[in-house]
XYZ file of C-alpha atoms in Angstrom:
597
model
C 67.614 8.417 11.053
C 64.697 7.216 8.887
C 61.066 7.479 10.062
C 57.873 5.946 8.678
C 54.786 8.059 9.446
C 51.413 7.205 7.948
C 49.208 9.271 10.292
C 50.674 12.757 10.606
C 51.945 15.068 7.901
C 55.353 16.584 8.710
C 55.915 20.307 8.214
C 58.260 21.098 5.308
C 59.974 23.796 7.463
C 61.145 21.229 10.022
C 64.807 21.376 11.079
C 66.889 19.678 8.388
C 68.908 17.914 11.098
C 65.875 15.704 11.824
C 66.819 13.537 8.880
C 64.829 12.347 5.844
C 61.080 11.701 6.131
C 59.223 8.916 4.288
C 55.579 10.094 4.016
C 53.430 7.068 3.076
C 49.658 7.416 2.851
C 47.661 5.262 5.248
C 45.954 3.371 2.413
C 49.048 2.312 0.520
C 50.906 1.441 3.703
C 48.050 -0.715 4.976
C 47.700 -2.398 1.586
C 51.400 -3.256 1.574
C 51.258 -4.732 5.077
C 48.151 -6.811 4.303
C 49.687 -8.150 1.110
C 52.794 -9.169 3.033
C 50.667 -10.875 5.700
C 48.648 -12.629 3.015
C 51.921 -13.839 1.485
C 52.953 -15.173 4.898
C 49.710 -17.043 5.449
C 49.729 -18.458 1.911
C 53.187 -19.850 2.574
C 52.448 -20.963 6.149
C 55.013 -18.485 7.539
C 54.862 -16.944 11.033
C 51.318 -18.330 11.554
C 50.542 -18.688 15.241
C 47.092 -20.345 15.188
C 45.282 -23.065 13.242
C 41.476 -22.822 13.036
C 39.713 -26.155 12.625
C 36.175 -26.259 11.104
C 33.957 -28.283 13.410
C 31.739 -29.712 10.653
C 34.335 -31.131 8.250
C 37.662 -30.752 10.103
C 39.249 -28.435 7.551
C 42.368 -26.680 8.920
C 43.031 -22.996 8.213
C 46.272 -21.329 9.372
C 46.243 -17.647 10.335
C 47.772 -14.908 12.502
C 46.054 -14.030 15.765
C 46.860 -10.345 15.264
C 45.074 -10.159 11.901
C 42.044 -12.129 13.122
C 41.735 -10.034 16.284
C 41.954 -6.786 14.309
C 39.155 -7.992 11.996
C 36.695 -9.526 14.444
C 35.462 -8.815 17.979
C 34.868 -12.552 18.276
C 38.559 -13.386 17.733
C 39.664 -10.402 19.811
C 37.734 -11.758 22.805
C 39.120 -15.245 22.136
C 42.812 -14.370 21.791
C 43.260 -11.197 23.874
C 41.374 -12.381 26.947
C 41.794 -15.167 29.462
C 39.975 -17.833 27.496
C 41.618 -21.228 27.087
C 41.889 -20.653 23.294
C 44.222 -17.676 23.862
C 47.062 -20.085 24.689
C 46.267 -22.912 22.296
C 47.885 -23.328 18.893
C 44.848 -25.134 17.442
C 41.275 -23.895 17.947
C 38.204 -25.857 16.861
C 35.153 -23.838 15.823
C 31.985 -25.896 16.132
C 29.155 -25.749 13.551
C 31.462 -24.113 10.993
C 31.998 -25.250 7.387
C 35.626 -25.402 6.269
C 35.158 -23.656 2.921
C 33.265 -20.767 4.537
C 35.926 -20.477 7.256
C 38.715 -20.326 4.708
C 36.955 -17.610 2.670
C 36.304 -15.527 5.779
C 39.877 -15.814 7.028
C 41.066 -14.793 3.577
C 38.703 -11.789 3.792
C 40.460 -10.697 6.990
C 43.665 -10.318 4.931
C 42.233 -8.957 1.664
C 39.082 -7.063 2.657
C 37.209 -8.687 -0.241
C 35.077 -11.775 -0.678
C 33.328 -13.430 -3.623
C 29.676 -14.390 -3.148
C 27.686 -17.087 -4.953
C 24.021 -18.023 -4.674
C 24.761 -21.534 -3.442
C 27.205 -20.494 -0.684
C 26.054 -17.067 0.505
C 23.736 -18.363 3.247
C 26.539 -20.470 4.761
C 28.866 -17.476 4.613
C 26.242 -15.285 6.274
C 25.678 -17.636 9.206
C 29.416 -18.173 9.712
C 30.241 -14.455 9.419
C 27.492 -13.691 11.919
C 29.034 -16.144 14.401
C 32.537 -14.736 13.877
C 31.198 -11.142 14.135
C 32.532 -10.105 10.731
C 30.005 -7.287 10.383
C 30.993 -6.019 6.939
C 30.649 -9.531 5.469
C 27.248 -9.978 7.102
C 26.077 -6.693 5.584
C 27.404 -7.625 2.144
C 25.718 -11.048 2.301
C 22.409 -9.444 3.327
C 22.598 -6.991 0.430
C 23.349 -9.855 -1.952
C 20.369 -11.888 -0.697
C 18.073 -8.865 -0.871
C 18.852 -8.547 -4.574
C 17.931 -12.223 -5.102
C 14.481 -11.975 -3.504
C 11.764 -13.949 -5.277
C 8.347 -15.360 -4.397
C 9.992 -18.762 -3.997
C 12.624 -17.690 -1.437
C 11.438 -14.569 0.400
C 9.915 -16.540 3.294
C 13.133 -18.524 3.749
C 15.239 -15.361 3.630
C 12.980 -13.721 6.212
C 13.333 -16.725 8.508
C 17.122 -16.690 8.069
C 17.287 -12.946 8.764
C 15.139 -13.276 11.885
C 17.193 -16.211 13.163
C 20.455 -14.269 12.858
C 19.091 -10.795 13.752
C 19.752 -9.299 10.306
C 17.302 -6.447 10.761
C 17.466 -4.813 7.345
C 17.274 -8.081 5.397
C 14.301 -9.089 7.545
C 12.524 -5.807 6.779
C 13.148 -6.090 3.037
C 12.158 -9.776 2.885
C 8.949 -9.159 4.834
C 8.074 -6.193 2.629
C 8.677 -8.298 -0.490
C 6.527 -11.118 0.933
C 3.636 -8.735 1.626
C 3.957 -7.039 -1.749
C 3.935 -10.339 -3.692
C 1.713 -12.288 -1.317
C -0.644 -13.624 -3.993
C 2.340 -15.356 -5.649
C 4.061 -16.343 -2.405
C 0.977 -18.168 -1.102
C 1.140 -20.647 -3.994
C 4.785 -21.569 -3.451
C 5.911 -24.625 -1.522
C 7.729 -22.467 1.049
C 4.366 -21.046 2.113
C 2.984 -24.463 3.022
C 6.043 -25.168 5.172
C 5.298 -22.252 7.507
C 4.284 -23.127 11.032
C 1.095 -21.711 12.556
C 2.882 -18.886 14.392
C 4.700 -17.748 11.250
C 1.501 -17.837 9.202
C -0.422 -15.956 11.896
C 2.187 -13.208 11.955
C 2.020 -12.907 8.171
C -1.785 -12.827 8.026
C -1.933 -10.114 10.687
C 0.210 -7.697 8.647
C -1.436 -4.434 7.661
C 0.931 -4.308 4.660
C -0.437 -7.481 3.028
C -1.235 -6.664 -0.596
C -4.265 -8.719 -1.566
C -7.244 -7.840 -3.779
C -9.821 -8.637 -1.069
C -10.038 -9.956 2.473
C -11.724 -13.032 0.974
C -8.331 -13.909 -0.527
C -6.793 -13.852 2.948
C -9.398 -16.320 4.226
C -8.980 -18.652 1.234
C -5.187 -18.538 1.629
C -5.445 -19.454 5.304
C -7.717 -22.392 4.505
C -5.398 -23.651 1.732
C -2.579 -23.818 4.312
C -4.866 -25.727 6.720
C -6.002 -28.213 4.066
C -2.389 -28.929 3.091
C -2.157 -30.993 6.287
C -5.681 -30.921 7.711
C -5.301 -33.575 10.469
C -2.581 -31.612 12.262
C -3.486 -28.070 11.227
C -7.230 -27.807 11.861
C -6.496 -27.191 15.556
C -4.929 -23.834 14.556
C -8.042 -22.480 12.795
C -9.307 -20.410 15.772
C -5.970 -18.630 16.209
C -5.556 -18.037 12.472
C -9.161 -16.961 11.889
C -8.597 -14.211 14.457
C -5.961 -12.784 12.079
C -8.477 -12.539 9.212
C -10.304 -9.211 9.240
C -13.755 -10.766 9.338
C -15.743 -7.484 9.522
C -14.450 -6.698 6.039
C -15.901 -9.860 4.555
C -19.378 -9.530 3.010
C -22.165 -11.149 5.085
C -22.943 -13.521 2.208
C -19.318 -14.716 2.193
C -19.439 -15.257 5.953
C -22.504 -17.460 5.553
C -21.251 -19.373 2.498
C -17.608 -19.941 3.493
C -16.770 -19.002 7.077
C -19.653 -20.447 9.067
C -18.937 -24.025 8.038
C -15.415 -23.919 9.553
C -16.647 -22.395 12.824
C -19.131 -25.021 13.997
C -16.603 -27.102 15.970
C -14.989 -24.199 17.834
C -16.488 -21.899 20.439
C -13.688 -19.363 19.784
C -14.566 -19.243 16.085
C -18.258 -18.854 16.844
C -17.475 -15.897 19.097
C -15.483 -14.267 16.286
C -18.372 -14.819 13.902
C -20.882 -13.411 16.385
C -18.733 -10.315 16.855
C -18.562 -9.901 13.074
C -22.310 -10.189 12.474
C -22.880 -7.713 15.305
C -20.430 -5.311 13.676
C -22.267 -5.585 10.353
C -25.637 -4.975 12.000
C -24.645 -1.723 13.717
C -24.625 1.706 12.040
C -21.139 3.276 11.742
C -21.537 5.647 14.669
C -22.271 2.718 17.006
C -19.477 0.416 15.888
C -17.172 2.010 18.424
C -19.199 0.107 21.053
C -17.368 -3.012 19.871
C -13.797 -3.059 21.115
C -11.525 -1.794 18.364
C -9.176 -4.508 17.086
C -7.009 -5.032 14.041
C -9.921 -7.027 12.595
C -12.090 -3.911 12.318
C -9.415 -1.990 10.425
C -9.155 -2.537 6.641
C -5.722 -3.412 5.293
C -3.951 -0.584 3.513
C -3.849 -2.211 0.113
C -7.442 -3.471 0.134
C -8.547 0.142 0.414
C -7.857 0.528 -3.299
C -6.859 3.910 -4.746
C -8.662 7.191 -5.329
C -8.961 8.775 -8.754
C -9.511 12.526 -9.111
C -10.738 13.289 -12.624
C -11.402 16.598 -14.347
C -12.510 19.750 -12.578
C -11.424 23.367 -12.959
C -8.029 24.749 -11.921
C -7.104 28.119 -10.379
C -7.666 29.856 -13.737
C -11.006 28.045 -14.107
C -9.617 26.098 -17.048
C -10.238 22.395 -17.382
C -7.754 20.064 -15.647
C -6.643 17.532 -18.266
C -4.920 15.127 -15.889
C -5.996 12.310 -13.608
C -4.436 12.054 -10.185
C -4.494 8.878 -8.114
C -4.036 8.674 -4.349
C -2.480 5.552 -2.898
C -3.137 5.102 0.846
C -0.305 2.559 0.849
C 2.230 5.260 -0.117
C 0.181 8.225 1.193
C 0.755 10.299 -1.909
C -0.837 11.412 -5.186
C 0.484 10.456 -8.619
C -0.380 12.364 -11.793
C -1.389 10.736 -15.081
C -1.678 12.708 -18.288
C -5.043 12.483 -19.986
C -5.914 14.110 -23.302
C -9.357 15.630 -23.282
C -9.777 19.294 -24.068
C -13.103 20.144 -22.532
C -14.491 21.191 -19.176
C -17.413 20.153 -16.999
C -17.438 16.557 -18.227
C -19.484 13.929 -16.428
C -17.656 10.815 -15.249
C -18.239 7.365 -13.782
C -16.422 4.080 -13.244
C -18.034 1.083 -14.935
C -16.450 -2.375 -15.388
C -12.944 -1.053 -14.588
C -13.339 1.638 -17.212
C -13.530 5.387 -16.757
C -16.482 6.749 -18.736
C -16.362 10.456 -19.675
C -19.600 12.043 -20.834
C -20.255 15.311 -22.641
C -18.605 18.524 -21.463
C -17.924 21.896 -23.057
C -15.051 22.421 -25.529
C -15.122 26.244 -25.595
C -17.521 26.402 -28.526
C -20.346 24.031 -27.799
C -21.713 21.475 -25.387
C -20.872 17.907 -26.380
C -22.776 14.638 -26.430
C -19.683 12.457 -26.908
C -18.888 9.483 -24.647
C -15.342 8.150 -24.149
C -14.408 4.896 -22.406
C -10.884 4.722 -20.905
C -9.607 1.284 -19.914
C -7.770 1.732 -16.599
C -5.681 -1.400 -17.171
C -4.311 -0.485 -20.603
C -5.059 3.281 -20.731
C -6.569 2.705 -24.187
C -9.624 4.842 -24.993
C -12.515 4.217 -27.353
C -15.518 6.286 -28.393
C -18.926 4.931 -27.423
C -22.190 5.903 -29.056
C -22.999 9.539 -28.199
C -25.775 10.564 -25.827
C -29.090 11.608 -27.297
C -28.683 15.054 -25.728
C -25.558 17.214 -25.469
C -24.767 17.807 -21.776
C -22.169 19.428 -19.572
C -22.271 19.615 -15.761
C -24.105 16.289 -15.967
C -24.543 13.974 -12.997
C -23.671 10.331 -13.627
C -24.567 7.133 -11.783
C -24.261 3.378 -12.365
C -27.263 1.315 -11.277
C -27.845 -2.380 -11.995
C -25.246 -2.464 -14.778
C -26.630 0.590 -16.574
C -25.142 4.079 -16.835
C -27.387 7.096 -16.193
C -26.755 10.647 -17.420
C -28.774 12.908 -15.113
C -29.682 16.532 -15.888
C -26.876 18.979 -16.635
C -26.749 21.947 -18.958
C -27.281 21.867 -22.723
C -26.338 24.418 -25.362
C -27.461 27.970 -24.605
C -27.129 27.197 -20.857
C -30.505 25.489 -20.697
C -30.753 23.477 -17.456
C -32.076 19.977 -18.011
C -34.389 17.664 -16.129
C -34.043 14.899 -18.705
C -32.301 11.600 -17.964
C -30.991 8.962 -20.337
C -29.637 5.460 -19.804
C -26.807 3.543 -21.491
C -27.200 -0.201 -22.006
C -23.660 -1.644 -22.308
C -24.911 -4.871 -23.889
C -27.165 -3.302 -26.557
C -24.743 -0.342 -26.733
C -27.595 2.118 -27.000
C -28.885 5.167 -25.160
C -32.565 5.528 -24.287
C -34.565 8.200 -22.502
C -36.105 7.423 -19.128
C -38.552 9.427 -17.095
C -37.359 13.027 -16.491
C -36.730 14.348 -12.979
C -39.232 16.459 -11.127
C -36.693 19.325 -11.036
C -34.208 20.773 -13.504
C -30.663 20.240 -12.146
C -27.233 21.403 -13.259
C -24.234 19.739 -11.555
C -26.490 17.531 -9.445
C -24.990 15.194 -6.900
C -25.853 11.635 -7.963
C -25.778 8.648 -5.627
C -26.762 4.993 -5.924
C -28.102 3.356 -2.784
C -29.919 0.052 -2.723
C -31.906 -0.239 -5.932
C -32.466 3.476 -6.398
C -30.748 6.407 -8.057
C -30.693 9.689 -6.111
C -30.315 13.195 -7.591
C -29.431 15.833 -5.019
C -29.183 19.622 -5.227
C -27.889 21.494 -8.224
C -25.925 24.604 -9.072
C -28.625 27.125 -8.131
C -29.291 26.598 -4.427
C -31.529 23.589 -4.969
C -32.047 21.817 -1.603
C -34.367 19.145 -2.945
C -33.641 15.472 -3.540
C -35.466 12.878 -5.569
C -35.001 9.184 -6.208
C -35.510 7.068 -9.302
C -36.941 3.557 -9.261
C -35.973 1.695 -12.468
C -38.731 -0.877 -11.865
C -41.471 1.751 -12.161
C -39.508 4.279 -14.250
C -40.566 7.049 -11.874
C -38.875 9.817 -9.910
C -40.166 10.627 -6.414
C -39.332 13.638 -4.258
C -37.628 12.847 -0.961
C -36.908 14.934 2.101
C -34.896 18.067 1.182
C -31.582 18.828 2.823
C -31.623 20.884 6.011
C -29.686 23.736 4.431
C -30.387 25.074 0.954
C -27.530 23.683 -1.118
C -26.302 23.567 -4.631
C -23.160 21.927 -6.022
C -22.870 19.516 -3.132
C -20.368 16.700 -3.062
C -22.248 13.407 -2.778
C -21.265 9.847 -1.931
C -22.654 6.750 -0.210
C -21.264 4.998 2.859
C -22.674 2.283 5.119
C -26.257 2.683 3.980
C -26.336 6.501 4.108
C -26.056 9.268 1.524
C -23.607 12.038 2.455
C -23.808 15.589 1.095
C -20.747 17.798 1.618
C -20.447 21.572 1.432
C -22.387 23.331 -1.302
C -23.911 26.717 -1.980
C -26.459 28.734 -0.028
C -27.540 32.231 -1.088
C -24.321 32.532 -3.103
C -22.031 31.552 -0.223
C -20.132 28.279 0.206
C -21.097 26.092 3.162
C -19.050 24.001 5.594
C -21.885 21.719 6.628
C -22.036 17.973 6.032
C -25.394 16.184 6.048
C -26.286 12.516 6.114
C -29.450 11.031 4.661
C -31.063 7.910 6.132
C -33.317 6.282 3.496
C -35.090 4.155 6.125
C -36.496 7.283 7.844
C -36.307 9.718 4.905
C -34.478 12.252 7.089
C -31.315 14.336 6.945
C -29.043 15.014 9.933
C -26.020 17.296 10.359
C -22.618 15.790 11.199
C -19.103 17.181 11.721
C -18.428 20.222 9.494
C -15.431 20.854 7.259
C -13.893 23.949 5.619
C -16.635 25.806 3.721
C -16.557 25.274 -0.051
C -18.600 24.147 -3.042
C -17.972 21.643 -5.802
C -16.260 19.087 -3.559
C -15.342 15.712 -4.988
C -15.893 12.846 -2.579
C -15.688 9.059 -2.320
C -15.362 6.307 0.252
C -11.906 4.854 0.942
C -12.113 1.885 3.288
C -14.122 3.122 6.250
C -13.248 6.779 5.646
C -15.136 9.446 3.713
C -12.748 11.492 1.532
C -13.383 15.134 0.535
C -11.277 16.373 -2.390
C -10.787 19.925 -3.648
C -13.676 22.348 -4.070
C -14.003 26.134 -4.325
C -14.094 28.601 -1.444
C -14.981 32.289 -1.797
C -11.875 33.065 -3.888
C -10.211 30.037 -5.482
C -10.185 26.261 -5.942
C -8.573 24.004 -3.313
C -6.140 21.124 -3.563
C -6.931 20.106 0.033
C -7.868 16.504 0.799
C -9.563 15.480 4.039
C -10.826 12.199 5.467
C -13.811 11.780 7.749
C -13.718 9.138 10.454
C -17.335 7.939 10.552
C -16.893 6.431 14.010
C -15.037 9.277 15.737
C -16.896 12.045 13.852
C -13.756 14.032 13.002
C -12.043 15.264 9.831
C -8.298 14.748 9.271
C -6.020 16.101 6.547
C -4.389 13.877 3.917
C -1.704 14.683 1.358
C -2.910 17.454 -1.004
C -3.281 17.036 -4.759
C -0.696 18.570 -7.076
C -3.250 20.979 -8.573
C -6.393 22.613 -7.176
C -9.659 21.235 -8.550
C -13.157 22.678 -8.468
C -15.920 20.135 -9.223
C -13.612 17.095 -9.585
C -15.035 13.616 -9.980
C -13.571 11.267 -7.374
C -13.746 7.470 -7.397
C -12.446 4.575 -5.349
C -11.171 1.770 -7.574
C -9.388 -1.542 -6.899
C -5.620 -1.687 -7.139
C -5.599 -2.593 -10.805
C -2.595 -0.312 -11.268
C -0.362 -1.139 -8.280
C 1.920 1.543 -6.824
C 5.617 0.977 -7.489
C 7.515 -0.794 -4.696
C 10.031 1.183 -2.672
C 13.508 0.624 -4.155
C 15.942 -1.507 -2.194
C 18.776 0.542 -0.677
C 21.947 -1.349 0.302
C 22.889 -1.059 3.945
C 25.983 0.961 4.722
C 28.824 -0.599 6.665
C 29.718 0.910 10.015
C 32.366 3.079 8.362
C 29.693 4.563 6.093
C 30.764 2.814 2.927
C 28.291 0.901 0.777
C 29.164 -2.766 0.155
C 29.563 -3.902 -3.424
């Protein structure tokens, strides 16, 4: 007796009287059977059903057994009580003959060849016939063809046929490349509901919210007579509170006059702008009051001292879109440099190189990463505070050679490319916190428990003392948000503080707000509507902690830490001039776990 067994391995010690055993592997056996079946269908042998394409009438012969084993659709048709189970010819409506033939062939061979001009037809037909592996392969193929000119169409196709992964990838691509997509013809063919869904996405990557408004209006003007009626619904998707008041007056008001709904949105927005941050929670929180992820920009952490109190020669950038820090290498071999962002360039001033205090000034272009030397400062400075006011760069105080603390201030004119002295401060300050608010420059604290603050008026070239902080502080982290100056942490009687104070220039008063972990030398900046505290030094070592302060809820939350601790880092919020890399596309696995080719 001869036995064919492809599923169970026979024991070699089996009784020899059982006869010879042919042990074929499952793969080779299945391949042989499929090749035989394919030979039968190619030669019209033993076929028991003819499939007829409903669109063009093409006839495709096949075997019910093979079709039923490949597709739940055919299994339900032929193994159940449907009329088609007894018929020799079955017509499939809304099916193209060429696609049907390729898919039937796939049932015999397990392979299929895809082309750009036929893949969408194959996808829709395979979806109808419940050939899941083909659907997955088609989706992977389309995902690799994504472009600004087709991503909206692919997303619509994926949504129509419930191709979840292709829909996710196409929508992500659309958001990532929105500024190109919105100029393509596909964009202007969207209906109002599709556009509204796109404009409401938090993932939309645009330089400013103004671009969102202009994009919406370009879609409306493409067919104004029929599309103007949709303005109220679409305007609600624009995050109006994040448009400058001047833009609202110049561009938004004139499209709101004919609609009570639009006027209500505008009224809500002006009210939001008029309230201080702590009172904005009185307005019902909506998506409109939340800045989009990408518009937030990125944070740069520059310089500072590491755990060994050596200078950190690398920039790190934090992307709120990816929620992580990325390290850039930067070659400067000095510590305690001053830094500022001016015209999309990082300006590094002075510092200490281990031998002497420097007066050098380096400009690093954040688009090209090319650096150039600018004219040096008139005075060598390290631990210098830096601010940009009315297009001019100010170097404030610091420490000169021989550890002499400075009260002098000098100003860089980028047009004349010269430095000039301005009026000195009332107080000598090393590592002062410097802030720009309105038309004034503020110098706050210093490294030796200096609680005082003074402001500089460039019109009069005079410094004036302002209300001191409530707690004696030196080495405070300083930034500006929503019309207030914030001072974080700092030093008091040699001990680091956890307090955070806020200065109101309209009343010349300081008030305490929610505390954080006590430390000095904190770097801070504004990211969207959140205050960010970066690094600092506690009683023993520098931190790599990063926290965000919710101005409305008055709470601190942790963010992803930096890769290295930094004491006295400079932190800036810059536009997304260096976009984060997109997440790579990962092909979807078939149900058996294999990855389609």
